């Protein structure tokens, strides 16, 4: 299988994994699903967070032996310009001690000017180291 075909399939699997993870996390629990084929595996970890007015700094950690190559969030609240939710950080994070330079988590910092709580799903896309 050519490199372009593998990348296209990997992107398709990541998209499918995010959709499955999103459905599972709707119940308020963490979910990790592994997708892939011989020689390559993608794990999508999805967790729900409560977003209160103010700042939410959080991360999603990959399973042991894996590293984060992507991630993101899904906000499930009302959207309006008067009370925006903005994302200040959406990036890989090295959380190992001592640091080994491999991002094992996906880090997010969200700012909410909402007057009430909302739910945010946070995602990490992980591959073997």
GROMACS .gro file of C-alpha atoms in nm:
model
  129
    1UNK     CA    1   0.000   0.000   0.000
    2UNK     CA    2   0.145   0.340  -0.098
    3UNK     CA    3   0.220   0.616   0.151
    4UNK     CA    4  -0.062   0.836   0.020
    5UNK     CA    5  -0.313   0.551   0.055
    6UNK     CA    6  -0.202   0.484   0.413
    7UNK     CA    7  -0.238   0.853   0.503
    8UNK     CA    8  -0.585   0.872   0.346
    9UNK     CA    9  -0.693   0.563   0.536
   10UNK     CA   10  -0.543   0.697   0.861
   11UNK     CA   11  -0.734   1.023   0.823
   12UNK     CA   12  -1.055   0.829   0.756
   13UNK     CA   13  -1.000   0.616   1.064
   14UNK     CA   14  -0.927   0.920   1.280
   15UNK     CA   15  -1.249   1.084   1.162
   16UNK     CA   16  -1.446   0.768   1.234
   17UNK     CA   17  -1.277   0.736   1.573
   18UNK     CA   18  -1.369   1.091   1.669
   19UNK     CA   19  -1.732   1.026   1.577
   20UNK     CA   20  -1.748   0.703   1.779
   21UNK     CA   21  -1.563   0.862   2.072
   22UNK     CA   22  -1.800   1.160   2.067
   23UNK     CA   23  -2.107   0.936   2.088
   24UNK     CA   24  -1.960   0.734   2.376
   25UNK     CA   25  -1.850   1.037   2.576
   26UNK     CA   26  -2.200   1.184   2.563
   27UNK     CA   27  -2.280   0.972   2.867
   28UNK     CA   28  -2.019   1.159   3.073
   29UNK     CA   29  -1.744   0.898   3.082
   30UNK     CA   30  -1.406   0.858   2.920
   31UNK     CA   31  -1.383   0.640   2.612
   32UNK     CA   32  -1.088   0.508   2.418
   33UNK     CA   33  -1.132   0.324   2.091
   34UNK     CA   34  -0.854   0.177   1.882
   35UNK     CA   35  -0.871   0.171   1.504
   36UNK     CA   36  -0.615   0.066   1.249
   37UNK     CA   37  -0.468  -0.207   1.037
   38UNK     CA   38  -0.159  -0.425   1.044
   39UNK     CA   39   0.142  -0.215   1.138
   40UNK     CA   40  -0.043   0.102   1.239
   41UNK     CA   41  -0.302   0.180   1.505
   42UNK     CA   42  -0.483   0.498   1.601
   43UNK     CA   43  -0.648   0.541   1.941
   44UNK     CA   44  -0.894   0.824   2.002
   45UNK     CA   45  -0.946   0.914   2.369
   46UNK     CA   46  -1.254   1.125   2.445
   47UNK     CA   47  -1.348   1.270   2.783
   48UNK     CA   48  -1.623   1.507   2.897
   49UNK     CA   49  -1.549   1.820   3.099
   50UNK     CA   50  -1.776   2.071   3.270
   51UNK     CA   51  -1.703   2.422   3.147
   52UNK     CA   52  -1.783   2.680   3.414
   53UNK     CA   53  -1.764   3.057   3.364
   54UNK     CA   54  -1.395   3.149   3.362
   55UNK     CA   55  -1.098   2.933   3.262
   56UNK     CA   56  -1.077   2.558   3.203
   57UNK     CA   57  -0.723   2.422   3.168
   58UNK     CA   58  -0.726   2.048   3.100
   59UNK     CA   59  -0.565   1.769   2.904
   60UNK     CA   60  -0.644   1.424   2.767
   61UNK     CA   61  -0.376   1.161   2.826
   62UNK     CA   62  -0.295   0.887   2.575
   63UNK     CA   63  -0.268   0.525   2.689
   64UNK     CA   64   0.078   0.413   2.811
   65UNK     CA   65   0.322   0.363   2.524
   66UNK     CA   66   0.139   0.602   2.293
   67UNK     CA   67   0.188   0.967   2.196
   68UNK     CA   68  -0.055   1.241   2.101
   69UNK     CA   69  -0.044   1.346   1.737
   70UNK     CA   70  -0.366   1.548   1.734
   71UNK     CA   71  -0.659   1.648   1.947
   72UNK     CA   72  -0.934   1.899   1.991
   73UNK     CA   73  -1.268   1.973   2.149
   74UNK     CA   74  -1.642   1.983   2.087
   75UNK     CA   75  -1.849   2.249   2.267
   76UNK     CA   76  -2.215   2.163   2.328
   77UNK     CA   77  -2.366   2.486   2.448
   78UNK     CA   78  -2.536   2.788   2.304
   79UNK     CA   79  -2.331   3.002   2.069
   80UNK     CA   80  -2.357   3.379   2.077
   81UNK     CA   81  -2.123   3.675   2.041
   82UNK     CA   82  -2.215   3.831   2.374
   83UNK     CA   83  -2.093   3.530   2.576
   84UNK     CA   84  -1.821   3.361   2.368
   85UNK     CA   85  -1.617   3.053   2.445
   86UNK     CA   86  -1.264   3.089   2.312
   87UNK     CA   87  -0.977   2.844   2.297
   88UNK     CA   88  -0.638   2.979   2.403
   89UNK     CA   89  -0.441   2.651   2.386
   90UNK     CA   90  -0.504   2.346   2.166
   91UNK     CA   91  -0.169   2.167   2.145
   92UNK     CA   92   0.034   1.855   2.230
   93UNK     CA   93   0.178   1.834   2.582
   94UNK     CA   94   0.470   1.640   2.730
   95UNK     CA   95   0.358   1.534   3.078
   96UNK     CA   96   0.626   1.274   3.154
   97UNK     CA   97   0.852   1.303   3.454
   98UNK     CA   98   1.135   1.348   3.367
   99UNK     CA   99   1.040   1.507   3.037
  100UNK     CA  100   1.134   1.288   2.741
  101UNK     CA  101   1.013   1.522   2.468
  102UNK     CA  102   0.726   1.295   2.359
  103UNK     CA  103   0.380   1.451   2.388
  104UNK     CA  104   0.167   1.196   2.574
  105UNK     CA  105  -0.136   1.425   2.606
  106UNK     CA  106  -0.338   1.687   2.425
  107UNK     CA  107  -0.370   2.014   2.618
  108UNK     CA  108  -0.658   2.262   2.601
  109UNK     CA  109  -0.729   2.594   2.770
  110UNK     CA  110  -1.078   2.733   2.717
  111UNK     CA  111  -1.213   3.069   2.832
  112UNK     CA  112  -1.587   3.097   2.892
  113UNK     CA  113  -1.783   3.417   2.944
  114UNK     CA  114  -2.106   3.216   2.978
  115UNK     CA  115  -2.317   3.266   3.288
  116UNK     CA  116  -2.388   2.894   3.327
  117UNK     CA  117  -2.204   2.563   3.294
  118UNK     CA  118  -2.178   2.377   2.965
  119UNK     CA  119  -2.029   2.047   2.851
  120UNK     CA  120  -1.712   2.021   2.646
  121UNK     CA  121  -1.571   1.700   2.502
  122UNK     CA  122  -1.193   1.692   2.477
  123UNK     CA  123  -1.012   1.455   2.243
  124UNK     CA  124  -0.662   1.314   2.193
  125UNK     CA  125  -0.560   1.117   1.885
  126UNK     CA  126  -0.283   0.876   1.983
  127UNK     CA  127  -0.043   0.647   1.798
  128UNK     CA  128   0.223   0.405   1.924
  129UNK     CA  129   0.557   0.565   2.009
   0.00000   0.00000   0.00000
